[in-house]
Structure formats: C-alpha cells, structure tokens
Coordinates of C-alpha atoms in Angstrom, one line a residue:
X24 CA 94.5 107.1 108.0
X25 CA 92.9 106.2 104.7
X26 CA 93.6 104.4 101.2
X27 CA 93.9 101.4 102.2
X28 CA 95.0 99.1 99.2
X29 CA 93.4 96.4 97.0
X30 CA 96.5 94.0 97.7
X31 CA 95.5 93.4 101.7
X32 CA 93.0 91.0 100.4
X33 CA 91.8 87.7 101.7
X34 CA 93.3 86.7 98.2
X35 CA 96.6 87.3 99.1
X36 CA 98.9 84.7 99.7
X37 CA 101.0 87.1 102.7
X38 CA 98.7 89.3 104.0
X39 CA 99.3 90.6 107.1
X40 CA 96.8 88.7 109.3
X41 CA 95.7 86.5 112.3
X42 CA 95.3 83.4 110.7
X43 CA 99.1 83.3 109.5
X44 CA 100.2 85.3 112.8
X45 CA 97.9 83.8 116.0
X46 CA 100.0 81.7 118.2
X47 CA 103.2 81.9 116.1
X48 CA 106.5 82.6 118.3
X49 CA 108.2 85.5 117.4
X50 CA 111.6 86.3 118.8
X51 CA 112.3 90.5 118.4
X52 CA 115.1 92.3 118.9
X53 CA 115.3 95.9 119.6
X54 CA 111.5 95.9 120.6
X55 CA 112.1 98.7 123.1
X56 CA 113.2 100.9 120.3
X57 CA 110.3 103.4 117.8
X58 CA 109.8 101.1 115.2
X59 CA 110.0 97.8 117.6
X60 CA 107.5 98.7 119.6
X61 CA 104.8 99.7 116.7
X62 CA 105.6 96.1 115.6
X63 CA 105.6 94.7 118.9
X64 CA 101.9 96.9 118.6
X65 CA 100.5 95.2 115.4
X66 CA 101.9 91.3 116.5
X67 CA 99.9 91.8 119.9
X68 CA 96.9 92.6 118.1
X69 CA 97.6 89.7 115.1
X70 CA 97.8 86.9 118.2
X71 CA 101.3 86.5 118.0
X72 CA 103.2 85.5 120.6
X73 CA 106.3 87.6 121.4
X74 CA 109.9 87.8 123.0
X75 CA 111.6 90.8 122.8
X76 CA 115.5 91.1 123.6
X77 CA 116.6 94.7 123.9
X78 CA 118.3 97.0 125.9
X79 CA 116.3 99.8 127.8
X80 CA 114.9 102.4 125.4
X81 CA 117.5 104.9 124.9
X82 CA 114.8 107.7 124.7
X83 CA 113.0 109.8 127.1
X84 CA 110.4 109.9 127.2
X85 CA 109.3 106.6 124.7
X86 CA 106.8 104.9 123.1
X87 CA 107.5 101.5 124.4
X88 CA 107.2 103.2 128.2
X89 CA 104.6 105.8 127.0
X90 CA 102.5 102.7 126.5
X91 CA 103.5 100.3 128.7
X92 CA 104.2 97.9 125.7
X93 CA 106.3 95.5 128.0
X94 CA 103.0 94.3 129.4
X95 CA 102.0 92.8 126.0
X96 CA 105.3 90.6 125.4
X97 CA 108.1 88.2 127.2
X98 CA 110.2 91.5 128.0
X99 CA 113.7 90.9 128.2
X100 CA 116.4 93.1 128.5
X101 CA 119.9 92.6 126.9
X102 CA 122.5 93.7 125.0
X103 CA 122.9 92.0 121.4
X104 CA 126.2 92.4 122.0
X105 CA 126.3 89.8 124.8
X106 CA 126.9 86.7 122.4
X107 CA 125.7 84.0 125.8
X108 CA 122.8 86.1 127.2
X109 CA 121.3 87.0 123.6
X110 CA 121.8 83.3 122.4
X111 CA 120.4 81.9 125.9
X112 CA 116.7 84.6 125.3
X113 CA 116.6 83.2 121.6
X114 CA 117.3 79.1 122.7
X115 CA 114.8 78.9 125.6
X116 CA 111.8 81.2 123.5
X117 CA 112.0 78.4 121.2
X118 CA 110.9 80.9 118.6
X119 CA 109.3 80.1 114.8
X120 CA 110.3 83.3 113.4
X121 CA 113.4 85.8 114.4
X122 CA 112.8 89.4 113.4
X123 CA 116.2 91.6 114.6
X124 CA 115.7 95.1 114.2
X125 CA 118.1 96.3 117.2
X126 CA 120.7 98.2 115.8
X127 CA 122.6 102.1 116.2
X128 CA 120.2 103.9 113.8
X129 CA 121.4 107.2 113.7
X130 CA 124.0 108.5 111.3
X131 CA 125.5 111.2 113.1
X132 CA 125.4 109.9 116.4
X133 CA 127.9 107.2 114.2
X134 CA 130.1 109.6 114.0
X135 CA 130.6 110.7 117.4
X136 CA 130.4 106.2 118.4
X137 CA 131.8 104.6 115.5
X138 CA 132.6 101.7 117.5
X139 CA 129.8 101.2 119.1
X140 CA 128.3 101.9 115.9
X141 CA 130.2 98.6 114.4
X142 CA 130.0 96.5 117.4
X143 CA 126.0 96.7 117.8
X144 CA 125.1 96.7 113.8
X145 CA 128.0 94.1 112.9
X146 CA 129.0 91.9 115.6
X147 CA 125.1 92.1 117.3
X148 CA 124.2 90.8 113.8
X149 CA 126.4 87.7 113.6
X150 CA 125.7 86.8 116.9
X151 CA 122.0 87.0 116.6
X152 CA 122.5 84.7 113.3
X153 CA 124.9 82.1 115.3
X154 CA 121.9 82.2 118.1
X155 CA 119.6 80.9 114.8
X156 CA 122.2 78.4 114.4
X157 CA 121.7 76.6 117.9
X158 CA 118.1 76.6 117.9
X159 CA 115.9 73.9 115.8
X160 CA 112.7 75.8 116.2
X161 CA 113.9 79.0 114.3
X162 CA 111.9 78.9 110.5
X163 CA 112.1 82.3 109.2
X164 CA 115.0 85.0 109.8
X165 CA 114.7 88.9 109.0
X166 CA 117.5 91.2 108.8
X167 CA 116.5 94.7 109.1
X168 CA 118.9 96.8 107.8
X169 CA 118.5 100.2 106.1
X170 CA 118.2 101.9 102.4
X171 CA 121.9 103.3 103.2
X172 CA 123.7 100.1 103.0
X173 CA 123.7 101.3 99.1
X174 CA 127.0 102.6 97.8
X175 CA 124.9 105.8 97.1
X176 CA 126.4 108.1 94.4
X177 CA 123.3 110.2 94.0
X178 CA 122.1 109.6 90.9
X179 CA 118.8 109.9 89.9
X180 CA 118.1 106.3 89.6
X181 CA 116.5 104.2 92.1
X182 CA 118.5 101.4 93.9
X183 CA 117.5 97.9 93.4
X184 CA 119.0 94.9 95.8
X185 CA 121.7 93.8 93.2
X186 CA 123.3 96.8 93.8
X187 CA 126.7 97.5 95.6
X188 CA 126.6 98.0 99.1
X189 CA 128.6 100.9 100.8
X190 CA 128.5 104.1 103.2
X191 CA 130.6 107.2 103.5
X192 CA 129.9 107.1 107.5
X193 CA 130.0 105.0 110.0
X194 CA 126.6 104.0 110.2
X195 CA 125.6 103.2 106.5
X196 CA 129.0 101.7 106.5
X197 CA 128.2 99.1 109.6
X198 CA 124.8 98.5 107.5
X199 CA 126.5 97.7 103.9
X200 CA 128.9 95.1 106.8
X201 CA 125.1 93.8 108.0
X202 CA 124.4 93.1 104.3
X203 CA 127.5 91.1 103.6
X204 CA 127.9 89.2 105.8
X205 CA 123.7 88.5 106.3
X206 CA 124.5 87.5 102.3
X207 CA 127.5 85.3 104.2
X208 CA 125.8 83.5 106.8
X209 CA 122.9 82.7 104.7
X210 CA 125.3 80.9 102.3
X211 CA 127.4 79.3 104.2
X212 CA 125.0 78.1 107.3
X213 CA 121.6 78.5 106.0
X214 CA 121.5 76.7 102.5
X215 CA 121.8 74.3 101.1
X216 CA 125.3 74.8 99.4
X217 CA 127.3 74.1 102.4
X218 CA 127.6 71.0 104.6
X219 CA 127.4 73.1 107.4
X220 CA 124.1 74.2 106.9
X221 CA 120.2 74.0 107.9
X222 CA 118.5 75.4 105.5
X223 CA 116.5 78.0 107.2
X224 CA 115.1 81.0 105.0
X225 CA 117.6 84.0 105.9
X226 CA 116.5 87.4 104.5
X227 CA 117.0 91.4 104.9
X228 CA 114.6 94.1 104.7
X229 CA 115.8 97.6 103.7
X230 CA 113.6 100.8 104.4
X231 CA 114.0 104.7 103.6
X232 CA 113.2 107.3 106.1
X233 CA 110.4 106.1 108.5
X234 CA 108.7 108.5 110.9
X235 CA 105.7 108.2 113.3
X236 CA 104.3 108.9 116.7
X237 CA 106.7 108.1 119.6
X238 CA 110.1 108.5 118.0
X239 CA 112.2 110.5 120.1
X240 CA 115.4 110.0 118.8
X241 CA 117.7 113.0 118.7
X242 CA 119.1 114.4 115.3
X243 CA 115.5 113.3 113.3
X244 CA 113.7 115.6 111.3
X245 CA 110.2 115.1 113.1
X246 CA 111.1 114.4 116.6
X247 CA 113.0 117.2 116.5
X248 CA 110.4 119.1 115.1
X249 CA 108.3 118.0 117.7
X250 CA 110.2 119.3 120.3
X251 CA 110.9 122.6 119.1
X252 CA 107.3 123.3 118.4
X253 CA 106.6 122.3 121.5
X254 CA 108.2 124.8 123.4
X255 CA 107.3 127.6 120.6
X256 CA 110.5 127.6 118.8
X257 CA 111.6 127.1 114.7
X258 CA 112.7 124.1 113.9
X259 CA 116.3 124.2 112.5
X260 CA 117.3 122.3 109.1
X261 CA 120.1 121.6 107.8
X262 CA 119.7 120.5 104.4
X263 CA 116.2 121.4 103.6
X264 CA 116.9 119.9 99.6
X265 CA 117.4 116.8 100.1
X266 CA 115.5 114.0 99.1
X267 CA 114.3 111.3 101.1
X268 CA 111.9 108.0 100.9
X269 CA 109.7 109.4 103.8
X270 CA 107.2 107.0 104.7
X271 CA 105.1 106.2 108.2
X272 CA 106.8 103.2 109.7
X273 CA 104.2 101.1 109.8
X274 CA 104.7 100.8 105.6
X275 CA 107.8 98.8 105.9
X276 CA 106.5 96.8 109.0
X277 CA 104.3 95.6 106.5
X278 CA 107.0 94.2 104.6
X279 CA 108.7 92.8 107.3
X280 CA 105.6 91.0 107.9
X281 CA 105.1 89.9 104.4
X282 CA 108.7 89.1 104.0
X283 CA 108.9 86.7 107.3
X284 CA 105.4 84.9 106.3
X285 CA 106.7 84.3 102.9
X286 CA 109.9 82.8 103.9
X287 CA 107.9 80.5 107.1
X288 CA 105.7 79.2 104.0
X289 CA 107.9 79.2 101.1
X290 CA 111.4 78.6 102.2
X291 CA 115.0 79.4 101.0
X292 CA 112.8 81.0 97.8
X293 CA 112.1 84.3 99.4
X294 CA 115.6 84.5 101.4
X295 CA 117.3 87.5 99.8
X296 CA 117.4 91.6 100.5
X297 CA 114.3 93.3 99.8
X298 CA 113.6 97.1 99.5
X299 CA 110.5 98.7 101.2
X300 CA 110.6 102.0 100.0
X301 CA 107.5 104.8 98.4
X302 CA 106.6 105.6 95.4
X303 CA 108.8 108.1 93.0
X304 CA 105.2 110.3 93.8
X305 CA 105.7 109.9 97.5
X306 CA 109.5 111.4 97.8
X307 CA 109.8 114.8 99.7
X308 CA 112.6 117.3 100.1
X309 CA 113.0 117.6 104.0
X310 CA 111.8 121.6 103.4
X311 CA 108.6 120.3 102.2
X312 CA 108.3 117.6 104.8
X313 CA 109.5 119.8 107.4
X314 CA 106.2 122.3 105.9
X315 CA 103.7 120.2 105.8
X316 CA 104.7 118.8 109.2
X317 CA 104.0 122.4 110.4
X318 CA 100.8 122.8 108.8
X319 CA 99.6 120.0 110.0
X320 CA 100.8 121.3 114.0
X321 CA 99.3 124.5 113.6
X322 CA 100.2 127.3 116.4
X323 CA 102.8 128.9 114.2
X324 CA 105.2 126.2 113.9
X325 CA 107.4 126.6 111.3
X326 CA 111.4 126.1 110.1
X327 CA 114.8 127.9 109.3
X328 CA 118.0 126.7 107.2
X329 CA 120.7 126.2 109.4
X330 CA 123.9 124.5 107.5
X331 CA 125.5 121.8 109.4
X332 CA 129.2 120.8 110.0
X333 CA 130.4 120.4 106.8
X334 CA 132.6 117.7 107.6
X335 CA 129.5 115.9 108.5
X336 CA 128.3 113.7 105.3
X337 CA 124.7 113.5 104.9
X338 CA 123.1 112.5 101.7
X339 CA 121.5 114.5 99.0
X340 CA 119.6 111.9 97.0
X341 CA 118.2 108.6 98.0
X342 CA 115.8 106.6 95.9
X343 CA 114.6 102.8 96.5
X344 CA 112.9 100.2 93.4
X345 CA 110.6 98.5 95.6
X346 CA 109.4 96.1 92.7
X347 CA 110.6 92.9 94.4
X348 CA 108.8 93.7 97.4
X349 CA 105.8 94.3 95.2
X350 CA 106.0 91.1 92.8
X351 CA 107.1 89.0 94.8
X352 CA 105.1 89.5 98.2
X353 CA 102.6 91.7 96.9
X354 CA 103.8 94.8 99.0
X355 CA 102.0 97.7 98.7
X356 CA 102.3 101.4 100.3
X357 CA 99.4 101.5 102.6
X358 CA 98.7 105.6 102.3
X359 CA 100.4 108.4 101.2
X360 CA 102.9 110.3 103.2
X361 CA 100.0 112.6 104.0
X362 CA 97.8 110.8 105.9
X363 CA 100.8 109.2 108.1
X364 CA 101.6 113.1 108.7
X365 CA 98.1 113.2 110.1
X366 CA 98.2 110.2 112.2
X367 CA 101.9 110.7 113.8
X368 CA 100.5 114.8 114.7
X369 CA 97.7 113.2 116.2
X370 CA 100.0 110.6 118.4
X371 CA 102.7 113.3 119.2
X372 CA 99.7 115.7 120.3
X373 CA 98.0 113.3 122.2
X374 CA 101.2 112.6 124.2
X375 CA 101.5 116.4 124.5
X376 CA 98.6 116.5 125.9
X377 CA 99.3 114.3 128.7
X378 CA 97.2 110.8 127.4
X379 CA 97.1 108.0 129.7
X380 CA 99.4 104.6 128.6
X381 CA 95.9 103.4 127.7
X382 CA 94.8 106.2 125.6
X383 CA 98.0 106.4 123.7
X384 CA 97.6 102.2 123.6
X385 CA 94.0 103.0 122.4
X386 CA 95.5 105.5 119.8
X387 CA 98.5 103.1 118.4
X388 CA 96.1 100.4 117.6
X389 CA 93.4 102.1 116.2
X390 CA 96.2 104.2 113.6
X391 CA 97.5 100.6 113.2
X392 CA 93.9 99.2 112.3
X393 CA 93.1 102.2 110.0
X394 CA 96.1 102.3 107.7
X395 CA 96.8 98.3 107.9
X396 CA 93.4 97.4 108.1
X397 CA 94.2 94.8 111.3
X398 CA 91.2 93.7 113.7
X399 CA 91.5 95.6 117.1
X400 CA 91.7 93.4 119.9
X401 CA 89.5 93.1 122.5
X402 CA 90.1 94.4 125.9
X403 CA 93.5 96.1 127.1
X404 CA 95.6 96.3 130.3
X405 CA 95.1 97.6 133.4
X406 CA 95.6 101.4 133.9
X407 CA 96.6 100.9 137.5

C-alpha cells in the first residue's frame, strides 16, 4: 500500500507505536474473528503482549487459522456469553487495556438469529464491562461497535457521535443497545459521578464497512466476491446503489489503537464514542466497489444485479463525521480505498494460491507495515 500520512509522526502524541505498545497487556476479545486477528497481527509486531477470549472462528477456511495466529497470543477459547469463564480469562490476564471486538457482525444473519444476535452484542457487552469491574489492573476500555448503531434515516448528512442511536434490524439494533448501555456503565461504574465507580476511561469506537484479506464471512460484498470468482462465476448484488464508508480494516484499527492509548494516558478525557469512518472522497456505491474489485482480480471477473428479499432491510445511505477522531487523536485515513483493494487481491490471491501459514504471516505484516508504517518484527514461527 502507499500514502502513508503526515499525522503518524514521531510528533504525535498517539501514534501507533512500540514505545506506547511494547510489553503492555492487552486483553482481546473476538481475536479469532477477520478484524481480531489483523489486530492481534499489528499488537504482535508493536511488542504487545496479548490474551485473546473468543470462540472458534466461525469461518472456513480463516485468517486466524490460515496463519496460525494463535501461536502469537495467550489463546483462549470462550464464549462472551459465559459471564464466570469470560470474567475468570480477563481477572487472571491482569490486563492494562481491554479491547472487545467479539460480537454477531452480520446483519442478515441477524435476522435469521435475533437472539443470538442480542445475547452476544448486548449481554456479551455488559458482562465483559462487569469483568472490568473486578479487575484493578484494567486502565483503558474500547467498545467496538459499528456505524449502524445510528438511527439512520438516510439523509445526506454525515453522522456525528451526538447523534441518536437506532436500527431497523436486529443487528444495528443490538449495536445502538451496545451504545447505551456502554454510555450506562461508563456513568454509573467508571466515573466519577457515582459512588460506585473506579474511574477507568470507558470508550466506543464506531466503523463503516471494513474489508480485507481473510474475511470469509458469508453475506459480504468481497468475500463473496472472492468466492464466486474463484470458481469462475459472476458475483450477484443486491443493491449495487448503495452507499457505503468502505475502507481496509486496518484504517479503523488505527483508531482503536489511538483511541485506547489516549484513554491509558489521558484518562476519563477521551472516554466517549468515536467514529472511524473515510473521507466524503472515499465513499463508493457497492457497483463501483464490486467493479473495481474485479478489475483488480482480472480473469473475467465481474457482477450482476440480483434484488434481494424485500422484506430484508438493508441501508441505502450511510455516511460517518470522523472529525473527533481526527482532532482529538489525530486519526488519519492511512490510503485510499484503492490501494487497500490492491493489498486484500493480493492476500486473497495469495491464499488461492495455496501460501504457506508463514507466507500469508509474511504477507499480513508486511501490508500491515506498508499502509501503517509499523517496524516488521524479526523472526517468525515455525512452519513445522
């Protein structure tokens, strides 16, 4: 990737680096999922030291298998739903900072599993917060949520965090709940407004539409994409007009980063919502992601309109204001959507082609050292 940014300077007060990250203890749910394990990827290679609490990846094949990413972390498998097993992983690790970022991501398998969809994003969410609640280490919190825990009407205006939450589906719905009651706990056990509370720096992290190598999660534009042009077939859309915040995922990663450092230095100051979204410049209709995705594959590949169930709702317009993000913590985008087109063809080619774990190891790093600018470690693991 290129066009790297001015912001990730030495000057910068959260930058994304070793010197914050090296040695820390980070606790990190749903590290077996896509974007856990490209963050479980870049903490490795920052120094960090790592926990992750998830359940198996849900996926096959996946990234976290494809390269053997439980041989960089304390791997632990559990359900966030399991109040006693998550709480006892978190207690013991001892952690500094808590990142959770296990949740039901996908909006239409939330309507075929709305309960699961509540129980995992909801109740997985308070009981990873009442975890933080019995263990003194714990100095920074993050919330990842999404951009559709907005009450989204479609206009043309970007959402900023001071806006309502909502969803007209199960899943944005159980993400507006994560919000609230985030925005609950953080009040009533985490500041200093209530007797009850420690003040420990509690904030959430909203993102559009991330993609990237090694997400193979059904009903997604690109991994679908993927495996239709894999075995020579169109790729079928749905609603090829709407408009999305598409961005590769290490962009919000970056934020999450940013936003955990700046609450482990600075406290109950930074402890709000946050959007991580692109540029107005940067915002694609899925046809002309879906296109450019197929240029980029070569062989032919291409797509074709296919309506969906129409008792299905799926959004037509989504935009995000990331100014907090970038006055506050000096977020920047990284690159443009292009350039993370090029790097996730090259992953899901690569792991077409049959790479070793080491290669595709080899491959995550060095995409996560070209667009973020990290050091690349020295050494790797064993290919036996």
């Amino acid at each position: 990737m290129s066009k790297t940014i001015a912001a990730n300077s030495d000057s910068d007060s959260f930058h994304v680096n070793s010197e914050f990250w090296s040695g820390k203890r980070v606790f990190l749910t749903g590290h077996t999922g896509f974007k856990g394990s490209w963050m479980l990827h870049w903490l490795e290679m920052l120094g960090a030291v790592t926990r992750g609490y998830a359940l198996p990846p849900d996926t096959k094949p996946s990234m976290f298998e494809q390269t053997r990413a439980s041989e960089i972390c304390d791997h632990v498998l559990g359900d966030i739903r399991d109040a006693g097993a998550l709480r006892e992983a978190l207690v013991s690790f001892q952690p500094d900072i808590v990142i959770h970022a296990a949740a039901q991501p996908l909006v239409r398998r939330s309507y075929q599993e709305p309960v699961e969809t509540f129980s995992s994003n909801v109740m997985g969410t308070i009981n990873l917060l009442e975890a933080c609640r019995a263990c003194e280490s714990v100095a920074s919190i993050v919330i990842v949520t999404t951009d559709k825990c907005y009450a989204n009407a479609e206009w043309p205006f970007a959402y900023r965090e001071n806006d309502p939450m909502g969803g007209k589906d199960p899943y944005s719905a159980s993400k507006a709940c994560a919000e609230l009651l985030t925005h609950a706990w953080r009040e009533s056990f985490f500041s200093s407004n209530s007797p009850l509370s420690r003040q420990v720096p509690v904030s959430s992290a909203r993102a559009g539409n991330v993609f990237g190598g090694g997400d193979y999660s059904k009903d997604r534009l690109l991994p679908d994409a993927v495996r239709a042009f894999t075995r020579g077939e169109q790729l079928i859309i749905r609603s090829p007009d709407a408009v999305r915040p598409w961005q590769h995922c290490l962009e919000p990663i970056a934020g999450y980063l940013r936003l955990a450092r700046a609450c482990y230095e600075g406290g109950t100051t930074y402890a709000q919502g946050y959007n991580f979204g692109p540029a107005a410049e940067q915002l694609l209709a899925v046809g002309d992601l879906a296109t450019a995705f197929a240029e980029r594959w070569g062989e032919g590949a291409g797509w074709q309109h296919r309506p969906g169930e129409a008792h299905l709702k799926e959004a037509g317009l989504l935009l995000l204001d990331s100014g907090l993000a970038q006055r506050t913590l000096g977020w920047r985008q990284l690159s443009d959507v292009f350039a993370g087109l090029d790097a996730t063809v090259a992953w899901y080619k690569a792991a077409a082609d049959n790479a070793s774990a080491a290669e595709l190891l080899t491959l995550t790093r060095t995409q996560i050292a070209d667009l973020a600018g990290a050091p690349m470690p020295a050494g790797s693991f064993s290919t036996h």
